[in-house]
């Protein structure tokens, strides 16, 4: 009996204790019940006053409450019980064996009633089971909630240290431990470990510990299994450290290893000191689940750290390698400079004597000579020129790749060039018993590098002579090809030798492997030189015998070959011509503007796209444009101006700081009036600008509307829309089909047919359709609102997607529903007319 508190605790405790019961009754009844319950194996305490409930609850920590009082007293005690935190959720039983009025008790909010002495133990057992199950469910619910919070933290963007701190805090709250820590190790046999998070003392974080001093930790790391010690003071494993843990009062220990995908990362360490506490099955399962989550987070953090370090190492290695390459590049530039100096010296020393010999040869030729002497002088001059050409070629090849990309363009006749090459190689052909002849009747003027084109012809003709059969024939022929984007010269070199297998035709121009034709890099260089002029080259194998090497070169535009019109009268000051300057360099744009403003009105655009938009909006009299521009380069912008009916006749002068590159030829063949290299002379710029404007003025006076319409029809253009007509489409389609078959590239063809004829076709249809296609694609109006679209290097599926995006725009402009048909025609052997008919295009008679 505790004096003044009004409760009695029966301290006799048996090994098979069945539970803890708080008896609320008068002294005599309470003692009788406690005697009965104690003998049955229960741990009991008795009280009869409300004031002693809290104290007895803390001392006994009961699991069930048994009331053995009157109904009125029971109601008062129930109200007091619900005010004590530890007693609020406990099951309450009422002993009805000592009262005559059971009905009064049934109105009370209790869990069960005991009607006789024989029911005391069974009813208590049932109440204890229910209470324990309820407590266990509550603990499980709390653990699952904590595990969820730990998992959410582990999968968030928090740092690993914060994740571990949250984990040990929640694990400690769930398990009621004195210490909850996470220690990490490097490998299974690590001698030291690092405390990275702890619930007990934050100052212990990042503390290095020796694994040997913690036998329970060592055992868990070695076996990779959880270690549970219920009685640390008596467990043999803790014998070596018992003197150390005795002052701490350690009761139970749980060590759960952290393992992820077979890698041992550390351990979760739990310790409790309460005498009645231990790590049961539920606590062990919870610790195992938490360890799995933490192990995965630790492994991911280590992988992230390793990847980050690897990236830093790679960046450091990259910087170091870049510095090494930069130094090597600097040394190579120095060597290249020395090589250029040597080549310059050799060039002078080799060419100077040849120039002297040629000069004296011309003096001899101009003097009085007999026929045989004149023939010898002419042969000497001719061969001297040939040696000079070989020297130039040798020096050019010694300059490397950059030299091959440089050209010296001029107007020349490719037919005459073919005839000259044939004449020069007739002796070589005769020595091998091969007949060599030229079939070049018409003059074909183009702008190109005579030396390089001569080398192409020499390589191809020599190659054909070597592979022609004995007493065979080699024929060099030329012809004009009509194209929507400008006529081209087609050159064929044909022999009657064994030919090339079809599966090797695409290899003959490969720099590193080739078919049966050609030796060394000759054909690869031919391909470079032809493409440098904006042309194409390929090989064909005729069905009968032999081989044909074909290349095409764009011919000079008509405007460049027509005689210049007479000078037009100078415009009045208020009618000064408008010049659009397209230049991305502010300093150069300022210089151009300053020079041109002395005679013209000047507008400035900063890139190709802006320049194209301004040209379409303002319709200037002349465009002065740089070749290399952001967003849209000068060549593409010039092509876009040329392809639009609104800007096709605006002359263009192209500027570039890269002297002698292929763009010079390409620009002139795209319709640009002139080309200037930077730096330029102000007087020369004004002269060329005036010449271009006079040329345009003359064209305006000479070309009438009927002539323009006839020219459109002749070049394959549709006057109503500005698109290709049927003739232009057939020429373009034939060209693209040949290219796709030669180079094994995709080619798609689409036909758009209206449900009813569209007449007239809206003039804006061309701009609407061009917005949906790429620059290389071609659109044609076949009449009656039927359109055909050629899509080079485009698979059929991608082409269908393009047409499907285009159809709503076309239907909106024409107010007519359309149907479409799309097919890949790259490997179709039918004629281009048949290809159109297959896709539902109308015949020429219908249109």
mmCIF file with all atom_site columns, N, CA and C in Angstrom, residues 337-353 391 395 399:
data_model
loop_
_atom_site.group_PDB
_atom_site.id
_atom_site.type_symbol
_atom_site.label_atom_id
_atom_site.label_alt_id
_atom_site.label_comp_id
_atom_site.label_asym_id
_atom_site.label_entity_id
_atom_site.label_seq_id
_atom_site.pdbx_PDB_ins_code
_atom_site.Cartn_x
_atom_site.Cartn_y
_atom_site.Cartn_z
_atom_site.occupancy
_atom_site.B_iso_or_equiv
_atom_site.pdbx_formal_charge
_atom_site.auth_seq_id
_atom_site.auth_comp_id
_atom_site.auth_asym_id
_atom_site.auth_atom_id
_atom_site.pdbx_PDB_model_num
ATOM 1  N N  . UNK A 1 337 ? 53.253 26.996 -92.825  1.00 0.00 ? 337 UNK A N  1
ATOM 2  C CA . UNK A 1 337 ? 53.762 28.284 -93.324  1.00 0.00 ? 337 UNK A CA 1
ATOM 3  C C  . UNK A 1 337 ? 55.113 28.099 -94.007  1.00 0.00 ? 337 UNK A C  1
ATOM 4  N N  . UNK A 1 338 ? 55.982 27.283 -93.382  1.00 0.00 ? 338 UNK A N  1
ATOM 5  C CA . UNK A 1 338 ? 57.276 27.009 -93.999  1.00 0.00 ? 338 UNK A CA 1
ATOM 6  C C  . UNK A 1 338 ? 57.118 26.300 -95.337  1.00 0.00 ? 338 UNK A C  1
ATOM 7  N N  . UNK A 1 339 ? 56.146 25.351 -95.395  1.00 0.00 ? 339 UNK A N  1
ATOM 8  C CA . UNK A 1 339 ? 55.913 24.652 -96.657  1.00 0.00 ? 339 UNK A CA 1
ATOM 9  C C  . UNK A 1 339 ? 55.456 25.627 -97.738  1.00 0.00 ? 339 UNK A C  1
ATOM 10 N N  . UNK A 1 340 ? 54.551 26.571 -97.359  1.00 0.00 ? 340 UNK A N  1
ATOM 11 C CA . UNK A 1 340 ? 54.092 27.552 -98.349  1.00 0.00 ? 340 UNK A CA 1
ATOM 12 C C  . UNK A 1 340 ? 55.243 28.420 -98.850  1.00 0.00 ? 340 UNK A C  1
ATOM 13 N N  . UNK A 1 341 ? 56.150 28.756 -97.950  1.00 0.00 ? 341 UNK A N  1
ATOM 14 C CA . UNK A 1 341 ? 57.302 29.552 -98.386  1.00 0.00 ? 341 UNK A CA 1
ATOM 15 C C  . UNK A 1 341 ? 58.164 28.755 -99.369  1.00 0.00 ? 341 UNK A C  1
ATOM 16 N N  . UNK A 1 342 ? 58.358 27.455 -99.066  1.00 0.00 ? 342 UNK A N  1
ATOM 17 C CA . UNK A 1 342 ? 59.153 26.621 -99.974  1.00 0.00 ? 342 UNK A CA 1
ATOM 18 C C  . UNK A 1 342 ? 58.470 26.498 -101.332 1.00 0.00 ? 342 UNK A C  1
ATOM 19 N N  . UNK A 1 343 ? 57.139 26.302 -101.295 1.00 0.00 ? 343 UNK A N  1
ATOM 20 C CA . UNK A 1 343 ? 56.401 26.176 -102.555 1.00 0.00 ? 343 UNK A CA 1
ATOM 21 C C  . UNK A 1 343 ? 56.484 27.469 -103.352 1.00 0.00 ? 343 UNK A C  1
ATOM 22 N N  . UNK A 1 344 ? 56.377 28.608 -102.638 1.00 0.00 ? 344 UNK A N  1
ATOM 23 C CA . UNK A 1 344 ? 56.474 29.893 -103.348 1.00 0.00 ? 344 UNK A CA 1
ATOM 24 C C  . UNK A 1 344 ? 57.833 30.043 -104.020 1.00 0.00 ? 344 UNK A C  1
ATOM 25 N N  . UNK A 1 345 ? 58.903 29.658 -103.314 1.00 0.00 ? 345 UNK A N  1
ATOM 26 C CA . UNK A 1 345 ? 60.243 29.744 -103.909 1.00 0.00 ? 345 UNK A CA 1
ATOM 27 C C  . UNK A 1 345 ? 60.360 28.802 -105.106 1.00 0.00 ? 345 UNK A C  1
ATOM 28 N N  . UNK A 1 346 ? 59.899 27.547 -104.925 1.00 0.00 ? 346 UNK A N  1
ATOM 29 C CA . UNK A 1 346 ? 59.967 26.579 -106.021 1.00 0.00 ? 346 UNK A CA 1
ATOM 30 C C  . UNK A 1 346 ? 59.132 27.031 -107.207 1.00 0.00 ? 346 UNK A C  1
ATOM 31 N N  . UNK A 1 347 ? 57.948 27.613 -106.886 1.00 0.00 ? 347 UNK A N  1
ATOM 32 C CA . UNK A 1 347 ? 57.086 28.075 -107.956 1.00 0.00 ? 347 UNK A CA 1
ATOM 33 C C  . UNK A 1 347 ? 57.805 29.112 -108.823 1.00 0.00 ? 347 UNK A C  1
ATOM 34 N N  . UNK A 1 348 ? 58.478 30.035 -108.166 1.00 0.00 ? 348 UNK A N  1
ATOM 35 C CA . UNK A 1 348 ? 59.196 31.067 -108.923 1.00 0.00 ? 348 UNK A CA 1
ATOM 36 C C  . UNK A 1 348 ? 60.374 30.454 -109.682 1.00 0.00 ? 348 UNK A C  1
ATOM 37 N N  . UNK A 1 349 ? 61.152 29.599 -109.020 1.00 0.00 ? 349 UNK A N  1
ATOM 38 C CA . UNK A 1 349 ? 62.353 29.048 -109.642 1.00 0.00 ? 349 UNK A CA 1
ATOM 39 C C  . UNK A 1 349 ? 62.030 28.086 -110.780 1.00 0.00 ? 349 UNK A C  1
ATOM 40 N N  . UNK A 1 350 ? 60.870 27.415 -110.732 1.00 0.00 ? 350 UNK A N  1
ATOM 41 C CA . UNK A 1 350 ? 60.511 26.492 -111.801 1.00 0.00 ? 350 UNK A CA 1
ATOM 42 C C  . UNK A 1 350 ? 59.840 27.205 -112.970 1.00 0.00 ? 350 UNK A C  1
ATOM 43 N N  . UNK A 1 351 ? 59.000 28.192 -112.641 1.00 0.00 ? 351 UNK A N  1
ATOM 44 C CA . UNK A 1 351 ? 58.258 28.836 -113.719 1.00 0.00 ? 351 UNK A CA 1
ATOM 45 C C  . UNK A 1 351 ? 59.077 29.880 -114.464 1.00 0.00 ? 351 UNK A C  1
ATOM 46 N N  . UNK A 1 352 ? 60.010 30.510 -113.757 1.00 0.00 ? 352 UNK A N  1
ATOM 47 C CA . UNK A 1 352 ? 60.785 31.568 -114.419 1.00 0.00 ? 352 UNK A CA 1
ATOM 48 C C  . UNK A 1 352 ? 61.531 31.059 -115.656 1.00 0.00 ? 352 UNK A C  1
ATOM 49 N N  . UNK A 1 353 ? 62.277 29.924 -115.581 1.00 0.00 ? 353 UNK A N  1
ATOM 50 C CA . UNK A 1 353 ? 62.960 29.444 -116.808 1.00 0.00 ? 353 UNK A CA 1
ATOM 51 C C  . UNK A 1 353 ? 61.968 29.064 -117.904 1.00 0.00 ? 353 UNK A C  1
ATOM 52 N N  . UNK A 1 391 ? 53.716 21.806 -114.202 1.00 0.00 ? 391 UNK A N  1
ATOM 53 C CA . UNK A 1 391 ? 54.360 22.428 -113.035 1.00 0.00 ? 391 UNK A CA 1
ATOM 54 C C  . UNK A 1 391 ? 53.310 23.079 -112.143 1.00 0.00 ? 391 UNK A C  1
ATOM 55 N N  . UNK A 1 395 ? 52.594 21.973 -108.331 1.00 0.00 ? 395 UNK A N  1
ATOM 56 C CA . UNK A 1 395 ? 52.652 22.907 -107.210 1.00 0.00 ? 395 UNK A CA 1
ATOM 57 C C  . UNK A 1 395 ? 51.309 22.996 -106.494 1.00 0.00 ? 395 UNK A C  1
ATOM 58 N N  . UNK A 1 399 ? 50.189 21.966 -102.463 1.00 0.00 ? 399 UNK A N  1
ATOM 59 C CA . UNK A 1 399 ? 49.573 22.861 -101.483 1.00 0.00 ? 399 UNK A CA 1
ATOM 60 C C  . UNK A 1 399 ? 48.520 22.168 -100.639 1.00 0.00 ? 399 UNK A C  1
#
